[in-house]
Short mmCIF file of the C-alpha atoms (twelve columns), coordinates in Angstrom:
data_MODEL
# 
_entry.id   MODEL 
# 
loop_
_atom_site.group_PDB 
_atom_site.id 
_atom_site.type_symbol 
_atom_site.label_atom_id 
_atom_site.label_alt_id 
_atom_site.label_comp_id 
_atom_site.label_asym_id 
_atom_site.label_seq_id 
_atom_site.Cartn_x 
_atom_site.Cartn_y 
_atom_site.Cartn_z 
_atom_site.pdbx_PDB_model_num 
ATOM 1   C CA . MET A 1   6.055   9.574   7.725  1 
ATOM 2   C CA . GLN A 2   5.701   8.461   4.118  1 
ATOM 3   C CA . TYR A 3   2.989   5.962   3.208  1 
ATOM 4   C CA . ARG A 4   1.481   4.511   0.047  1 
ATOM 5   C CA . ASN A 5   -1.312  2.188   -1.114 1 
ATOM 6   C CA . ALA A 6   -3.685  3.002   1.760  1 
ATOM 7   C CA . LYS A 7   -6.995  1.110   1.685  1 
ATOM 8   C CA . TYR A 8   -9.658  0.065   4.152  1 
ATOM 9   C CA . ILE A 9   -9.502  -3.647  4.964  1 
ATOM 10  C CA . ASP A 10  -13.268 -4.221  5.048  1 
ATOM 11  C CA . GLU A 11  -16.478 -2.276  4.530  1 
ATOM 12  C CA . SER A 12  -17.201 -1.603  8.203  1 
ATOM 13  C CA . SER A 13  -13.691 -1.153  9.519  1 
ATOM 14  C CA . VAL A 14  -11.578 1.771   10.575 1 
ATOM 15  C CA . LEU A 15  -8.474  -0.347  9.947  1 
ATOM 16  C CA . ILE A 16  -6.345  0.682   7.000  1 
ATOM 17  C CA . ASP A 17  -3.708  -1.426  5.285  1 
ATOM 18  C CA . CYS A 18  -0.862  0.488   3.707  1 
ATOM 19  C CA . GLU A 19  2.885   0.495   3.287  1 
ATOM 20  C CA . ILE A 20  5.079   2.802   5.304  1 
ATOM 21  C CA . GLU A 21  8.636   3.859   4.616  1 
ATOM 22  C CA . HIS A 22  10.671  2.486   7.493  1 
ATOM 23  C CA . PRO A 23  14.028  4.255   8.073  1 
ATOM 24  C CA . VAL A 24  15.918  0.942   8.192  1 
ATOM 25  C CA . TYR A 25  13.855  -1.592  6.209  1 
ATOM 26  C CA . GLY A 26  12.407  0.601   3.458  1 
ATOM 27  C CA . TRP A 27  8.781   0.068   2.421  1 
ATOM 28  C CA . ILE A 28  7.013   -2.384  4.727  1 
ATOM 29  C CA . PRO A 29  3.354   -3.444  5.076  1 
ATOM 30  C CA . TYR A 30  1.508   -1.842  7.972  1 
ATOM 31  C CA . THR A 31  -2.042  -1.898  9.331  1 
ATOM 32  C CA . ILE A 32  -3.248  1.314   10.950 1 
ATOM 33  C CA . ASP A 33  -5.479  0.690   13.949 1 
ATOM 34  C CA . PRO A 34  -6.694  3.866   15.684 1 
ATOM 35  C CA . ALA A 35  -7.141  1.847   18.897 1 
ATOM 36  C CA . ASP A 36  -3.509  0.667   18.899 1 
ATOM 37  C CA . THR A 37  -1.755  1.994   21.995 1 
ATOM 38  C CA . ASP A 38  1.760   1.045   20.874 1 
ATOM 39  C CA . MET A 39  3.324   4.353   19.873 1 
ATOM 40  C CA . THR A 40  6.281   2.932   17.958 1 
ATOM 41  C CA . ILE A 41  4.471   4.463   15.012 1 
ATOM 42  C CA . ASP A 42  2.089   7.304   15.807 1 
ATOM 43  C CA . ASN A 43  -1.100  6.094   14.110 1 
ATOM 44  C CA . SER A 44  -2.918  9.365   14.754 1 
ATOM 45  C CA . VAL A 45  -0.332  11.305  12.738 1 
ATOM 46  C CA . LEU A 46  -0.407  8.724   9.973  1 
ATOM 47  C CA . LEU A 47  -4.224  8.692   9.896  1 
ATOM 48  C CA . ALA A 48  -4.336  12.481  9.792  1 
ATOM 49  C CA . ALA A 49  -1.960  12.543  6.819  1 
ATOM 50  C CA . ILE A 50  -3.984  9.921   4.955  1 
ATOM 51  C CA . HIS A 51  -7.312  11.643  5.617  1 
ATOM 52  C CA . GLU A 52  -5.894  15.080  4.777  1 
ATOM 53  C CA . ALA A 53  -4.633  13.767  1.437  1 
ATOM 54  C CA . GLY A 54  -7.955  11.987  0.885  1 
ATOM 55  C CA . ASP A 55  -6.284  9.113   -0.887 1 
ATOM 56  C CA . VAL A 56  -7.390  6.097   1.139  1 
ATOM 57  C CA . GLU A 57  -9.001  3.564   -1.186 1 
ATOM 58  C CA . PRO A 58  -12.392 2.151   -0.279 1 
ATOM 59  C CA . TYR A 59  -12.752 -1.520  0.550  1 
ATOM 60  C CA . VAL A 60  -13.414 -3.647  -2.520 1 
ATOM 61  C CA . PRO A 61  -14.801 -7.056  -1.622 1 
ATOM 62  C CA . PRO A 62  -13.131 -10.028 -3.282 1 
ATOM 63  C CA . THR A 63  -14.828 -11.548 -6.300 1 
ATOM 64  C CA . GLN A 64  -16.240 -15.069 -6.146 1 
ATOM 65  C CA . GLU A 65  -13.360 -16.126 -8.379 1 
ATOM 66  C CA . GLU A 66  -10.854 -14.754 -5.852 1 
ATOM 67  C CA . LEU A 67  -12.697 -16.436 -2.959 1 
ATOM 68  C CA . ASP A 68  -12.726 -19.752 -4.828 1 
ATOM 69  C CA . ALA A 69  -9.022  -19.441 -5.651 1 
ATOM 70  C CA . GLU A 70  -8.196  -18.854 -1.985 1 
ATOM 71  C CA . ALA A 71  -10.421 -21.762 -0.899 1 
ATOM 72  C CA . ALA A 72  -8.699  -24.016 -3.443 1 
ATOM 73  C CA . LYS A 73  -5.284  -22.916 -2.194 1 
ATOM 74  C CA . GLN A 74  -6.281  -23.664 1.422  1 
ATOM 75  C CA . ALA A 75  -7.779  -27.062 0.505  1 
ATOM 76  C CA . ARG A 76  -4.650  -28.076 -1.404 1 
ATOM 77  C CA . ALA A 77  -2.479  -26.966 1.518  1 
ATOM 78  C CA . ALA A 78  -4.577  -29.031 3.949  1 
ATOM 79  C CA . ARG A 79  -4.407  -32.023 1.603  1 
ATOM 80  C CA . ASN A 80  -0.635  -31.645 1.232  1 
ATOM 81  C CA . ARG A 81  -0.191  -31.513 5.023  1 
ATOM 82  C CA . ILE A 82  -2.144  -34.757 5.391  1 
ATOM 83  C CA . LEU A 83  -0.068  -36.387 2.675  1 
ATOM 84  C CA . SER A 84  3.279   -35.277 4.074  1 
ATOM 85  C CA . LYS A 85  2.513   -35.884 7.774  1 
ATOM 86  C CA . GLN A 86  0.220   -38.927 7.758  1 
ATOM 87  C CA . VAL A 87  0.329   -40.778 4.453  1 
ATOM 88  C CA . ASP A 88  3.754   -40.504 2.859  1 
ATOM 89  C CA . PRO A 89  5.680   -41.550 5.994  1 
ATOM 90  C CA . ILE A 90  3.775   -44.838 5.774  1 
ATOM 91  C CA . VAL A 91  3.530   -45.543 2.056  1 
ATOM 92  C CA . THR A 92  7.104   -44.506 1.275  1 
ATOM 93  C CA . ASN A 93  8.654   -46.466 4.160  1 
ATOM 94  C CA . PRO A 94  9.587   -49.920 2.786  1 
ATOM 95  C CA . LEU A 95  9.667   -51.523 6.241  1 
ATOM 96  C CA . ARG A 96  6.233   -50.260 7.273  1 
ATOM 97  C CA . TRP A 97  4.801   -51.092 3.872  1 
ATOM 98  C CA . ALA A 98  6.163   -54.660 3.956  1 
ATOM 99  C CA . GLU A 99  4.551   -55.257 7.372  1 
ATOM 100 C CA . MET A 100 1.078   -54.493 6.004  1 
ATOM 101 C CA . THR A 101 -1.329  -56.968 4.517  1 
ATOM 102 C CA . ALA A 102 -2.338  -56.570 0.881  1 
ATOM 103 C CA . GLU A 103 -5.707  -55.250 2.099  1 
ATOM 104 C CA . GLN A 104 -4.040  -52.589 4.295  1 
ATOM 105 C CA . GLN A 105 -1.738  -51.555 1.445  1 
ATOM 106 C CA . ARG A 106 -4.732  -51.215 -0.868 1 
ATOM 107 C CA . ALA A 107 -6.569  -49.113 1.746  1 
ATOM 108 C CA . TRP A 108 -3.612  -46.720 2.089  1 
ATOM 109 C CA . THR A 109 -3.144  -46.580 -1.677 1 
ATOM 110 C CA . ASP A 110 -6.843  -45.789 -2.163 1 
ATOM 111 C CA . TYR A 111 -6.725  -43.170 0.602  1 
ATOM 112 C CA . ARG A 112 -3.718  -41.467 -0.966 1 
ATOM 113 C CA . ARG A 113 -5.392  -41.484 -4.402 1 
ATOM 114 C CA . ALA A 114 -8.620  -40.081 -2.932 1 
ATOM 115 C CA . LEU A 115 -6.671  -37.242 -1.299 1 
ATOM 116 C CA . LEU A 116 -4.955  -36.439 -4.578 1 
ATOM 117 C CA . ASP A 117 -8.321  -36.487 -6.360 1 
ATOM 118 C CA . ILE A 118 -10.160 -34.002 -4.092 1 
ATOM 119 C CA . THR A 119 -9.617  -31.348 -6.763 1 
ATOM 120 C CA . ASP A 120 -11.745 -33.439 -9.160 1 
ATOM 121 C CA . GLN A 121 -14.803 -33.393 -6.873 1 
ATOM 122 C CA . SER A 122 -17.783 -31.439 -8.185 1 
ATOM 123 C CA . GLY A 123 -17.966 -29.321 -4.995 1 
ATOM 124 C CA . PHE A 124 -14.277 -28.407 -4.951 1 
ATOM 125 C CA . PRO A 125 -13.073 -26.079 -3.474 1 
ATOM 126 C CA . THR A 126 -15.953 -25.162 -1.161 1 
ATOM 127 C CA . ASP A 127 -17.632 -28.533 -0.576 1 
ATOM 128 C CA . ILE A 128 -15.075 -31.313 -0.203 1 
ATOM 129 C CA . ALA A 129 -15.815 -34.881 0.874  1 
ATOM 130 C CA . TRP A 130 -12.561 -35.692 2.658  1 
ATOM 131 C CA . PRO A 131 -11.672 -39.397 2.533  1 
ATOM 132 C CA . THR A 132 -11.430 -41.410 5.734  1 
ATOM 133 C CA . LYS A 133 -7.958  -42.380 6.898  1 
ATOM 134 C CA . PRO A 134 -7.399  -46.143 7.103  1 
ATOM 135 C CA . GLU A 135 -7.034  -47.714 10.540 1 
# 
């Protein structure tokens, strides 16, 4: 079986991420787990080929910049879910909005603005003070 881009997934693991050439789908991502009992793909043969070639890349931990970028991506995704599922169905619905008092409308407007502004917080993306949803 053909493989490429083999690398350990962490510094203490025996798991290897790579791509394998699938006869139908072409190159696909695959994680080799020596403990995997599913023999659809014979991991022992694949591991032997990788170790014989000696071309498995060592694990390289992510940089702080990469960790921060991933944390920012996750925080924005969480914020966007809150906006789309909880806030926007209320603030963009003219009937719901009209039923609210001016104080309630201001609370929802402030909440929405605070959610949008989480990226401006000094602790973003690792230390976020999430705003409290209005009642």
